Each structure stands twice: as C-alpha cells, then as structure tokens.
PDB file of C-alpha atoms and ligand atoms in Angstrom:
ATOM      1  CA  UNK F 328     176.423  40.907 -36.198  1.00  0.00           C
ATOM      2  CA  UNK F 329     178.454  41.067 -33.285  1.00  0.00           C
ATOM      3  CA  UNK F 330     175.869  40.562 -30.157  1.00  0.00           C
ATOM      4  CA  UNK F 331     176.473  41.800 -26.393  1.00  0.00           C
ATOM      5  CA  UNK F 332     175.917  39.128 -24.272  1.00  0.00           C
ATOM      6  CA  UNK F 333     175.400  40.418 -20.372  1.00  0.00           C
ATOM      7  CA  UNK F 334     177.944  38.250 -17.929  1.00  0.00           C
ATOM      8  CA  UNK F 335     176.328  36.038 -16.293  1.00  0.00           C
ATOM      9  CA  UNK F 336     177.601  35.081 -12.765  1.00  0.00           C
ATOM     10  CA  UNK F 337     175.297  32.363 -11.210  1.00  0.00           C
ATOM     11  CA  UNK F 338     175.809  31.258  -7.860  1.00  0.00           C
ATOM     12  CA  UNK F 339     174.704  27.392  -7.492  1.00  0.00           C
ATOM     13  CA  UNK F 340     173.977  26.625  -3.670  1.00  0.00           C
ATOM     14  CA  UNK F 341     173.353  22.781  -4.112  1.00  0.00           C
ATOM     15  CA  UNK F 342     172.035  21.870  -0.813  1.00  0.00           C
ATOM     16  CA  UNK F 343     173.323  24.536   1.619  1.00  0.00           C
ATOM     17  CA  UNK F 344     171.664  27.327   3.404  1.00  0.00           C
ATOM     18  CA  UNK F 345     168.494  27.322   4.743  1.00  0.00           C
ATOM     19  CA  UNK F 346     165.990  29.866   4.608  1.00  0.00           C
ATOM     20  CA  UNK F 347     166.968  31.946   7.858  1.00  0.00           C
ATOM     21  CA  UNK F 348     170.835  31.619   6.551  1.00  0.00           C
ATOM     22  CA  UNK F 349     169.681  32.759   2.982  1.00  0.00           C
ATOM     23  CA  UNK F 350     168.384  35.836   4.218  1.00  0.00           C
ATOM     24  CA  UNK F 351     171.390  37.007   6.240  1.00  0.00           C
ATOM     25  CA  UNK F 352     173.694  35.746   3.100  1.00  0.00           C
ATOM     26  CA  UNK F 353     171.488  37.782   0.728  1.00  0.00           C
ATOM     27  CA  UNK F 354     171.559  40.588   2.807  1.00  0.00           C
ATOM     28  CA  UNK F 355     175.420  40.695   3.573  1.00  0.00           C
ATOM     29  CA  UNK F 356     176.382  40.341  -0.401  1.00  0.00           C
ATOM     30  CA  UNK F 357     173.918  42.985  -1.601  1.00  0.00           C
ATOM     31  CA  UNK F 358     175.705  45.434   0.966  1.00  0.00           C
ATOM     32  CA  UNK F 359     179.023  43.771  -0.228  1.00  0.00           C
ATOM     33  CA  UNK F 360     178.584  45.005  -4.044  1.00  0.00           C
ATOM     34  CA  UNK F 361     176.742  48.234  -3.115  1.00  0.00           C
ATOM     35  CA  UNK F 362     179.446  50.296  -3.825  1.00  0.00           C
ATOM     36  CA  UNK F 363     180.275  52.094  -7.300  1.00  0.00           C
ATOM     37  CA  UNK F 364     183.000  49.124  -8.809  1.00  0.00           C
ATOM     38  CA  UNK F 365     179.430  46.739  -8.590  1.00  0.00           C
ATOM     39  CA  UNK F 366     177.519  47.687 -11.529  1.00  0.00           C
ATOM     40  CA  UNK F 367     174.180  45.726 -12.023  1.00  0.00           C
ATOM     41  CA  UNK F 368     173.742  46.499 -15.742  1.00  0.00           C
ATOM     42  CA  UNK F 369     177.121  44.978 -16.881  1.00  0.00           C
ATOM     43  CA  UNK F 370     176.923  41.535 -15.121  1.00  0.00           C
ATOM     44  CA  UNK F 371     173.618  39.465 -14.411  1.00  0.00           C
ATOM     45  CA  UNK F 372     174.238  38.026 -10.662  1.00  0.00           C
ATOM     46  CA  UNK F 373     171.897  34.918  -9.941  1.00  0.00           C
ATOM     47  CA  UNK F 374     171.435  33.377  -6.756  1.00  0.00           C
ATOM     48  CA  UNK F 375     170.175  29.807  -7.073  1.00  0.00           C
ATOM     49  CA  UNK F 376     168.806  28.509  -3.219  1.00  0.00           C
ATOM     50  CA  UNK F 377     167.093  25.103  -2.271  1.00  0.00           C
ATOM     51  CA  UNK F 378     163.430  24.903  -3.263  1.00  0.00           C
ATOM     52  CA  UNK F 379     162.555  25.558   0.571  1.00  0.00           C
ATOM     53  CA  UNK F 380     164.182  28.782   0.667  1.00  0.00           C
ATOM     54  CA  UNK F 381     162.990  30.452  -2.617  1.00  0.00           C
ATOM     55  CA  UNK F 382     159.751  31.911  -1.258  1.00  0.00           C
ATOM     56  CA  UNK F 383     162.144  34.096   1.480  1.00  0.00           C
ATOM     57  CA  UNK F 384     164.309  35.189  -1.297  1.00  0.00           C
ATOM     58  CA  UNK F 385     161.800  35.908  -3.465  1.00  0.00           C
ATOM     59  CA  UNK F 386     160.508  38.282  -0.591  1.00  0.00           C
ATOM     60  CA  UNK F 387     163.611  39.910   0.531  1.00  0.00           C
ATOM     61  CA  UNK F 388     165.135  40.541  -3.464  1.00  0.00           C
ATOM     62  CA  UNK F 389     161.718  41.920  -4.130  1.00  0.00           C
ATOM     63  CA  UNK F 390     160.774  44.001  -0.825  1.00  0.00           C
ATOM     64  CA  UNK F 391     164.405  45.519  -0.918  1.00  0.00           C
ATOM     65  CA  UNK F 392     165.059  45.793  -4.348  1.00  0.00           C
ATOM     66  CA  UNK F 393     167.831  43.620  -4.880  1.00  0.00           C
ATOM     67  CA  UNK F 394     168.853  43.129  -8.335  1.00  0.00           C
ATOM     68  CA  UNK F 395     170.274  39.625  -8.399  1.00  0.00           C
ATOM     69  CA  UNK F 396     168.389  36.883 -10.797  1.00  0.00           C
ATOM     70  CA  UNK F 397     166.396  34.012  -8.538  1.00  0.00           C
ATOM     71  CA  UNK F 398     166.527  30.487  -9.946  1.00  0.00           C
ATOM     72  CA  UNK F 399     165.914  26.952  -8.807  1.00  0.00           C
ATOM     73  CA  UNK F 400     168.247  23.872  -8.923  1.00  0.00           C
ATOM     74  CA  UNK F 401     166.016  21.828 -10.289  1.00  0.00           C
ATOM     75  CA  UNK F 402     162.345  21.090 -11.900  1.00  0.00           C
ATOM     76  CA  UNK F 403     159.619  18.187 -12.364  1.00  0.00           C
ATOM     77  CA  UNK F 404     159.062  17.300 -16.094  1.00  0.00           C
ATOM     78  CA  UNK F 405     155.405  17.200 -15.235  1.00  0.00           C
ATOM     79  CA  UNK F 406     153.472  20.186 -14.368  1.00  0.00           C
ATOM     80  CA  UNK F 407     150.566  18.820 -11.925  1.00  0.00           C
ATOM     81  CA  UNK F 408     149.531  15.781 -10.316  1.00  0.00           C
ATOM     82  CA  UNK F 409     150.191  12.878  -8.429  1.00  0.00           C
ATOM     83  CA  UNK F 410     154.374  13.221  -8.129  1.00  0.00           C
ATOM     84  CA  UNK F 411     154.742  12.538  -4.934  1.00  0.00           C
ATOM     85  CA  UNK F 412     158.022  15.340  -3.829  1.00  0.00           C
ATOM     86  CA  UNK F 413     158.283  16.687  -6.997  1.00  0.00           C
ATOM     87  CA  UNK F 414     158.063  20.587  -7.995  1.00  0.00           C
ATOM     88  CA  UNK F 415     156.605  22.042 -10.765  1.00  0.00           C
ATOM     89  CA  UNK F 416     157.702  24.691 -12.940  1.00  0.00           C
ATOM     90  CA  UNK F 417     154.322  26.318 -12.766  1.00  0.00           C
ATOM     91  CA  UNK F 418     155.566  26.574  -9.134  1.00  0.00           C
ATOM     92  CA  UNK F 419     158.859  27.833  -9.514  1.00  0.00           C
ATOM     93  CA  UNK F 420     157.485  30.532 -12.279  1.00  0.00           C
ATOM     94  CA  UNK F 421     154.830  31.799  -9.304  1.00  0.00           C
ATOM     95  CA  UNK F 422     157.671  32.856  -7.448  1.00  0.00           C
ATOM     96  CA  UNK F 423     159.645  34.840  -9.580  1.00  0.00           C
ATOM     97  CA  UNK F 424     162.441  32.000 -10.538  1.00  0.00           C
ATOM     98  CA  UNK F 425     163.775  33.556 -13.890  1.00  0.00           C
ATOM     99  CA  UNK F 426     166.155  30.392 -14.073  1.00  0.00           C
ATOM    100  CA  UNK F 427     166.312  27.036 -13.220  1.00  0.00           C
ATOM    101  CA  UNK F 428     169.390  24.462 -12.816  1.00  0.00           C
ATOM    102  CA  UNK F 429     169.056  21.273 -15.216  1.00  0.00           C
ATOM    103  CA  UNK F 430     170.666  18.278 -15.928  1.00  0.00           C
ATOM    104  CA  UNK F 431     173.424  19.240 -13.351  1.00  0.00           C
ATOM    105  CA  UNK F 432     176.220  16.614 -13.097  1.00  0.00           C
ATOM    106  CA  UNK F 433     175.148  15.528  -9.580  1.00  0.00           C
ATOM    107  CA  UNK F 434     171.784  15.021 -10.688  1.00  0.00           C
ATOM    108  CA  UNK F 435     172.958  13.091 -13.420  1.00  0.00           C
ATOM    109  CA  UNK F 436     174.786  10.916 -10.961  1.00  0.00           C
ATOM    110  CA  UNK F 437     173.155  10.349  -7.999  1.00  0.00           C
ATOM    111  CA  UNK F 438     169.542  10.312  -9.137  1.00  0.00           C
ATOM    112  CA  UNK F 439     170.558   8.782 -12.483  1.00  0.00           C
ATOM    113  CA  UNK F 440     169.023  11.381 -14.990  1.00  0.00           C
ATOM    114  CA  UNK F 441     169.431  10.783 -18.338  1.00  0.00           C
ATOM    115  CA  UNK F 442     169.724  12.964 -21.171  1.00  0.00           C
ATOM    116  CA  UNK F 443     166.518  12.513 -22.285  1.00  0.00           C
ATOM    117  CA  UNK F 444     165.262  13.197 -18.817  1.00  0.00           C
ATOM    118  CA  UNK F 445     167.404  16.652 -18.651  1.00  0.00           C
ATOM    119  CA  UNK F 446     165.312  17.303 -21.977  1.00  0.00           C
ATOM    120  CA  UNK F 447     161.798  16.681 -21.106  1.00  0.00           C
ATOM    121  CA  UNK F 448     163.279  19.102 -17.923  1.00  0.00           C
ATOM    122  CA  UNK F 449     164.188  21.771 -20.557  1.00  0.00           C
ATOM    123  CA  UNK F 450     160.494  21.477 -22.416  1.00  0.00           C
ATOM    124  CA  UNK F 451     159.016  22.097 -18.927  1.00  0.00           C
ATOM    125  CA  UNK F 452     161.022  24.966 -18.182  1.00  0.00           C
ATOM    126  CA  UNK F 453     159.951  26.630 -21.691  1.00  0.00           C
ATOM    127  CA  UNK F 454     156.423  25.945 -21.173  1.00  0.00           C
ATOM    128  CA  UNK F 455     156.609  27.910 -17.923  1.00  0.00           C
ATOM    129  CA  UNK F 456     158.346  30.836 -19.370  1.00  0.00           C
ATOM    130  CA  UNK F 457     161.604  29.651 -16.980  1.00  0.00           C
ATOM    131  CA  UNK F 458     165.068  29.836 -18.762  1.00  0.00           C
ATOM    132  CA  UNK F 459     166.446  26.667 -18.349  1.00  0.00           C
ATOM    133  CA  UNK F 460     170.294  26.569 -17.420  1.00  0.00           C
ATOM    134  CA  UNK F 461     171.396  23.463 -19.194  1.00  0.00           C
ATOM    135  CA  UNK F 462     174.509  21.915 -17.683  1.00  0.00           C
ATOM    136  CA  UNK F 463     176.774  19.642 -19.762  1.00  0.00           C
ATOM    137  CA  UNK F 464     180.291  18.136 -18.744  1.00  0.00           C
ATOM    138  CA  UNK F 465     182.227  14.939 -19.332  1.00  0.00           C
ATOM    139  CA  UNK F 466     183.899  12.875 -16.436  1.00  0.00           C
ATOM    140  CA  UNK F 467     187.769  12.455 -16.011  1.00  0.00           C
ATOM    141  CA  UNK F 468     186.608   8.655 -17.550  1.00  0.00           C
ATOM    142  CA  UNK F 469     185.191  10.661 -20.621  1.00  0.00           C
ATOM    143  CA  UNK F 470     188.266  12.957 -20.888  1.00  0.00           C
ATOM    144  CA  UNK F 471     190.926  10.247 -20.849  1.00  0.00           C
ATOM    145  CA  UNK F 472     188.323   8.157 -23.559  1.00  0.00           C
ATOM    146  CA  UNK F 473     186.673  10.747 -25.321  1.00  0.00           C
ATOM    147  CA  UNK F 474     188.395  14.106 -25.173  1.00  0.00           C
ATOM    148  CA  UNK F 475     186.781  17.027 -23.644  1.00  0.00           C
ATOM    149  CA  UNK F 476     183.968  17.884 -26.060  1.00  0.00           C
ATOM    150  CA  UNK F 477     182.692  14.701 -27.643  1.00  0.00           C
ATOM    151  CA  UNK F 478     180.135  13.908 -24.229  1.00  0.00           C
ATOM    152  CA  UNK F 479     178.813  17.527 -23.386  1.00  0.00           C
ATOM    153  CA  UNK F 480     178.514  18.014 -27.073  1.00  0.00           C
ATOM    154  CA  UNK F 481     176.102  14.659 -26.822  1.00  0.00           C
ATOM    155  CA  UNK F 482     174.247  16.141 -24.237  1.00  0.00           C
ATOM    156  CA  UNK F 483     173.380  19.506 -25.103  1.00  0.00           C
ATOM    157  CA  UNK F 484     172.517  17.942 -28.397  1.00  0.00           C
ATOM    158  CA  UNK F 485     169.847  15.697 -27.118  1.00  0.00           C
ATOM    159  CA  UNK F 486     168.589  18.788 -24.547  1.00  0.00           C
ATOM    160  CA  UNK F 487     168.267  21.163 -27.533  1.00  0.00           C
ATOM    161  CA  UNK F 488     165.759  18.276 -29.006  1.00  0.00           C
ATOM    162  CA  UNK F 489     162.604  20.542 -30.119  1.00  0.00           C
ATOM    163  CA  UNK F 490     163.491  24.012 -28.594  1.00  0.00           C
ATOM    164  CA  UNK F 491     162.654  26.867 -30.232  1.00  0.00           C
ATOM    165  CA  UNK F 492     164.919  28.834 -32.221  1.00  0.00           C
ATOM    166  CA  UNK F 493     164.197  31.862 -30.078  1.00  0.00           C
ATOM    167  CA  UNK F 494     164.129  30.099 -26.873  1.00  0.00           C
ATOM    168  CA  UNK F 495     166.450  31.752 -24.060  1.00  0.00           C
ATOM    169  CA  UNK F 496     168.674  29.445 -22.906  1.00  0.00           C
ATOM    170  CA  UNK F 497     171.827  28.941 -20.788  1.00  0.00           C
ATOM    171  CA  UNK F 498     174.486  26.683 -21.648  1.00  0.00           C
ATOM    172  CA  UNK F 499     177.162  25.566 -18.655  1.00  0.00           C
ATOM    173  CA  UNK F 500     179.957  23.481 -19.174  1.00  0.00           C
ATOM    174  CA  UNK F 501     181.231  22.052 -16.147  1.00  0.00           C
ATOM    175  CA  UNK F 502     183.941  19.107 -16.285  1.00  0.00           C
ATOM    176  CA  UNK F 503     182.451  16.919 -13.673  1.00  0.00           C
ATOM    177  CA  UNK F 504     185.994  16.292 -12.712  1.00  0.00           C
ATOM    178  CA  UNK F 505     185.832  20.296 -11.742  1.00  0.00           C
ATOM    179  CA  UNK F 506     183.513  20.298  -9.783  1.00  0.00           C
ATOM    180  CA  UNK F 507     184.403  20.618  -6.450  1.00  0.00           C
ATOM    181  CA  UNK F 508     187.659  19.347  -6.856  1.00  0.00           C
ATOM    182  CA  UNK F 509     189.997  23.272  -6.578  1.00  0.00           C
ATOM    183  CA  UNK F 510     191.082  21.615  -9.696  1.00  0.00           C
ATOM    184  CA  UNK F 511     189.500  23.753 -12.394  1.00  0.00           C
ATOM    185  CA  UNK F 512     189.761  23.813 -15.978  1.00  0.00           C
ATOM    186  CA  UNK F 513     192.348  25.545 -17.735  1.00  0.00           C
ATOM    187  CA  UNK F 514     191.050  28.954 -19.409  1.00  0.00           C
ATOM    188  CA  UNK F 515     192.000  27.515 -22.497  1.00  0.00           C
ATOM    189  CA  UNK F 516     190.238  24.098 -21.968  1.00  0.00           C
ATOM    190  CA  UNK F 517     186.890  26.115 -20.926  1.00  0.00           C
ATOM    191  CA  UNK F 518     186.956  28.245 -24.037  1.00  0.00           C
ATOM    192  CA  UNK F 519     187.522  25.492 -26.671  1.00  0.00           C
ATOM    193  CA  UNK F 520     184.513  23.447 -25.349  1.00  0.00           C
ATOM    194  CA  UNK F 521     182.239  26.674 -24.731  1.00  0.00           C
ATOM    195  CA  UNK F 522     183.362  27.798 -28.570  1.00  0.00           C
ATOM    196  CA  UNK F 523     182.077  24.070 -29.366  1.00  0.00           C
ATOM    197  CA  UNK F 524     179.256  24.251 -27.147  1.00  0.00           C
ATOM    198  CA  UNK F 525     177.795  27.663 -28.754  1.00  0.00           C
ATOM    199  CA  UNK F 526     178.681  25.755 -32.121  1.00  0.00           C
ATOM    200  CA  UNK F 527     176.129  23.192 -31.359  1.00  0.00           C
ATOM    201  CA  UNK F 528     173.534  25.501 -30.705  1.00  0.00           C
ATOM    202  CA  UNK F 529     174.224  27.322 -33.885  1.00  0.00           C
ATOM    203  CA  UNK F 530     174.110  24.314 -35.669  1.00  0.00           C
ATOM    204  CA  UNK F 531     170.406  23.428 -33.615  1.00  0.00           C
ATOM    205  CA  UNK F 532     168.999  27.051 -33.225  1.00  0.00           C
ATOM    206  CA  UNK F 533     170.759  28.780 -35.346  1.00  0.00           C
ATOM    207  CA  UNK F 534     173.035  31.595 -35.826  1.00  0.00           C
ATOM    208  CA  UNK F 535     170.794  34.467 -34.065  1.00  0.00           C
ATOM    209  CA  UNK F 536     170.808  31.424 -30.683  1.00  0.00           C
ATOM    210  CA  UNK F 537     174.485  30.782 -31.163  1.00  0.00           C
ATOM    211  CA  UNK F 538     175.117  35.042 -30.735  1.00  0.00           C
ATOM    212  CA  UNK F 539     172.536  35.726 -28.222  1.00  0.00           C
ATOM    213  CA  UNK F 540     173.047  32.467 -25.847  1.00  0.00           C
ATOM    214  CA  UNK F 541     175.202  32.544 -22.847  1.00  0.00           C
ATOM    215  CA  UNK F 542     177.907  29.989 -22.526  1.00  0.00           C
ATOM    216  CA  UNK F 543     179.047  29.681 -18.953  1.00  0.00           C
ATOM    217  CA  UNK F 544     182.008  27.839 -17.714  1.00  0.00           C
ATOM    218  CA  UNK F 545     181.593  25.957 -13.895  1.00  0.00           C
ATOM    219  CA  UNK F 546     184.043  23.652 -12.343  1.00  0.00           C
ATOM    220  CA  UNK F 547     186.017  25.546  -8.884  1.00  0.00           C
ATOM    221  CA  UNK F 548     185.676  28.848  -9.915  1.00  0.00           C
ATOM    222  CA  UNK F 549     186.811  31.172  -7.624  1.00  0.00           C
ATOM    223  CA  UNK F 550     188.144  35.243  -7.158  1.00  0.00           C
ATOM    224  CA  UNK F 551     191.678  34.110  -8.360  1.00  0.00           C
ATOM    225  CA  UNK F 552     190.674  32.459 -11.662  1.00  0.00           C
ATOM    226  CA  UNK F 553     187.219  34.207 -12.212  1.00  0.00           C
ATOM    227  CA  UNK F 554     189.197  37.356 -14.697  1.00  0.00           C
ATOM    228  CA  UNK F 555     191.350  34.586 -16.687  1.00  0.00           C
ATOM    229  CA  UNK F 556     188.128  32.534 -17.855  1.00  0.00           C
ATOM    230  CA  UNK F 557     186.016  35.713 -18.138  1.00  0.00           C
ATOM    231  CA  UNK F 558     189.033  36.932 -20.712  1.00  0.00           C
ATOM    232  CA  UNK F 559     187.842  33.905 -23.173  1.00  0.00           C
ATOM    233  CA  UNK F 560     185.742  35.223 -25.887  1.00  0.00           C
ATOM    234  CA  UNK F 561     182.741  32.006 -25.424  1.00  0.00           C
ATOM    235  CA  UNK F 562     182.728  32.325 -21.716  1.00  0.00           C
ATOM    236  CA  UNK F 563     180.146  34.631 -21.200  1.00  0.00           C
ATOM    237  CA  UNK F 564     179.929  33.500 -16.976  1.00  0.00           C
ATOM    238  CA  UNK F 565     180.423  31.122 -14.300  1.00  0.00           C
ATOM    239  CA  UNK F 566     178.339  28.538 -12.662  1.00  0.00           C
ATOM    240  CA  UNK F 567     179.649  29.078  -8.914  1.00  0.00           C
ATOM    241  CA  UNK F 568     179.200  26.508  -6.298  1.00  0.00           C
ATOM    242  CA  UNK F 569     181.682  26.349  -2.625  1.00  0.00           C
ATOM    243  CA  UNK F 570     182.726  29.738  -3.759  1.00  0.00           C
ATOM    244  CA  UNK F 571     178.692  31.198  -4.590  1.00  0.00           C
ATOM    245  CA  UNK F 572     178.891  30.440  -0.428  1.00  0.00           C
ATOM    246  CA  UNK F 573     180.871  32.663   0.964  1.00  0.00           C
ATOM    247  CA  UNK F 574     179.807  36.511   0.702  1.00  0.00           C
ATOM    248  CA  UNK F 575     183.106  37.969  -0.059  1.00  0.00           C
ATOM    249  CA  UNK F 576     184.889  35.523  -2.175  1.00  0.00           C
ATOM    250  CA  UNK F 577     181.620  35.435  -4.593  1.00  0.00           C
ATOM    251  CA  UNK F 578     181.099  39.497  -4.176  1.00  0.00           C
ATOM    252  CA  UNK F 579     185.248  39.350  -5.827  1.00  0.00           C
ATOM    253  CA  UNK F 580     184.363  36.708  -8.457  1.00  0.00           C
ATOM    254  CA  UNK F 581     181.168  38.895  -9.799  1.00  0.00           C
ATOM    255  CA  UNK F 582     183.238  41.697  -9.922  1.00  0.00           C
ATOM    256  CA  UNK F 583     185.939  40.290 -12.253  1.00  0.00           C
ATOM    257  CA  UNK F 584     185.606  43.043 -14.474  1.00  0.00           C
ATOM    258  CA  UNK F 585     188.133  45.091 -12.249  1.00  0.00           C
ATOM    259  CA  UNK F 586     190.625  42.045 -13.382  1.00  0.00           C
ATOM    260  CA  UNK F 587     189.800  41.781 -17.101  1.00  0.00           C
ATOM    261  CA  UNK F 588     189.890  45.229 -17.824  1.00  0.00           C
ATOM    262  CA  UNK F 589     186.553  45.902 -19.471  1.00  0.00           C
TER     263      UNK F 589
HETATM  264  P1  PGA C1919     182.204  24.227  -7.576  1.00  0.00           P
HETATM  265  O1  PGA C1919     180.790  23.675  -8.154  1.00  0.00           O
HETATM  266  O2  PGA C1919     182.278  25.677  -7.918  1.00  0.00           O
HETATM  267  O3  PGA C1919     182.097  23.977  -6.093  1.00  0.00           O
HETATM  268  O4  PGA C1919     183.273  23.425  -8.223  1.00  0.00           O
HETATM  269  C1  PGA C1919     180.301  24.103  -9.379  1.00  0.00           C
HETATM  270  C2  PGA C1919     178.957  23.487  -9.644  1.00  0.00           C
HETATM  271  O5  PGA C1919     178.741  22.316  -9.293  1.00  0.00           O
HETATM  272  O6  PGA C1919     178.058  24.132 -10.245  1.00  0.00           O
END
C-alpha cells in the first residue's frame, strides 16, 4: 500500500527570537507564502519557538488563522511537581504544541541526555497527545568509526522502546557534523540513512508505522539544496535551523515543490 506522507518542513529556532521578534517573523512569512505557489495542504510548515514565546504564537497562528504547525524544542519526562525549570508536556499540550523537539543533538551534548533520557522524553510526549519529533544523528567521530547509520540506528532504537504501533511519530536524521556547519549531507547520504531509519521503525512498529511515519532529513538545509533532498523517496522533510530564521530563505525552502516538480 503505497501511503502519502504530507512534507513536512519544520523550522527549529534553538534559542533565537524572542516573543516580540516571533510575532513580526510569523507575521512577515505568513504574508511571504500567501500567494497561490504556497499551498498549505501539500506541505505541513512547523514553526518550533523557545518555550517563552509559544503562548504569543499560539495567539497570533490562532487569532489570524495561520496554518503553520506549533511545536516546542524540548519537554520534561515528568509531568508535575517539584522540577525546578522544567516544562511539562501537559503544558506544552495546553497551548496548542502539536510537536515537540527531542533528543536533539545539542541536547544530547551540552546537557548530556542519554538515549534513555530522549525515551522517557518520547513516553511523555505520547501521554500528552504531543507528537514527538525524535532526532537521531552520528558525529563526524561516529562516521569515520562507525559509518553513517550504525549510531542513529542505536538511537531511534532505544527511543522507539514501548511506543505504540499507532503512535505518530517524527523521525529526523541530522549528522551532528551538519548541523550548522553549510556542510550538509549529500542527498544520497540523507536518503540511505532515512531508508534505514524508516526500516527500523518497520522493524519496531511495523509496516503500517514504517508507511505512515515521516522521515526528515536536518543538517544546513537551505533554498539551494531543499528540492535535491526533497527528490529522495525516504525524505519526507527538513528539520531547518539558521535557515528556519530568515523569512525569505525558509518561505523558498518550504516551497521546494516549484524545484522538484511535483
Ligand atoms: P542547521 O540546524 O539547519 O542550522 O544546520 C539544523 C538543526 O539543528 O536542527
């Protein structure tokens, strides 16, 4: 059964804009992609702001009906209680987050999160009816030692520990060495490990998960090499940071489609 999966373009502000920027930059790229090449049904745009500046963008996407997906970067694994500067999904869910960022490589790094961590970050997501966008990506260390697909194959392994076979769940693989770096993947790199990736959670959810889950590929994406990834048949999206930042270079990368031809 072949399955439609909706593009997914998510755009990852780490920490960067705050709440008064977020509503002019909300503002100027819903005006950017109101015209007729911009159409919402065919590609899922998320916008993915620091936990201080989701209540404005809830307000503004919902008061002005702007169809982009609202997520958060992060979650707590608990729901309630004495975790002093931690957020709970509850919270995120009472503001309209669809999505929320986990296990990305920079939390991984600098605040040492483990993979068991990233999955007791998954399980709280679920409980809270938040689709968890799991991020996965070996280090130039693990390329040169490992390959490309033996560590994020690892990782999403341990995160898919007890989710449900009908879960909804995003996959992103971004090469930490990516990241940041104007050095992207090649296409061909990005779909061999997504292929793998959606492999994995075949082989963990099954075959209905492995059609229906989106595989995105994140690592210095931007307008010139958004078509050539979006032309792989398990890249199903990007994971945007730098470029998620400025209005008109991520208003070109979600509308890729006038490049791939679709
Ligand atoms: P980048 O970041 O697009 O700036 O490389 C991607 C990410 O970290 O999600």
């Amino acid at each position: 059964m072949v399955v439609a999966r909706v593009p997914f373009i998510a755009g990852n502000w780490k920490m960067n804009l705050d709440h008064l920027q977020a509503v002019a930059f909300v503002q100027k790229l819903h005006w950017a992609l109101k015209d007729a090449k911009h159409d919402a049904a065919s590609v899922e745009v998320g916008v993915f702001p620091p936990y201080t500046d989701l209540r404005t963008v809830q307000t503004l996407l919902d008061a002005d009906k702007i169809p982009f997906a609202l997520g958060a970067q992060d979650l707590s694994t608990q729901d309630a209680g004495a975790y002093t500067g931690e957020i709970s999904g509850a919270f995120l869910a009472k503001l309209h987050c669809g999505y929320v960022i986990i296990g990305h490589s920079e939390r991984r790094q600098y605040h040492a999160e483990s993979d068991d961590v990233v999955a007791a970050k998954v399980q709280a997501a679920l409980r809270h009816g938040l689709v968890p966008v799991i991020c996965v990506g070996e280090t130039a260390e693990d390329l040169e030692k490992f390959g490309a697909s033996a560590v994020p194959v690892g990782q999403l392994e341990v995160a898919l520990e007890g989710v449900p076979a009908d879960a909804d769940i995003v996959v992103a693989y971004e090469p930490v060495w990516a990241i940041g770096s104007g050095q992207a993947a090649t296409p061909e790199q990005a779909q061999d490990v997504c292929a793998t990736l959606r492999r994995v959670v075949g082989d963990k959810l099954g075959a209905d998960a492995a059609a229906r889950t989106r595989v995105l590929y994140g690592g210095s994406v931007k307008s010139g090499n958004i078509a050539s990834f979006m032309r792989e048949p398990d890249v199903d999206g990007a994971l945007v940071g730098g470029a998620s930042l400025v209005v008109d270079e991520f208003a070109a990368i979600i509308r890729f489609q006038k490049h791939v031809g679709v």
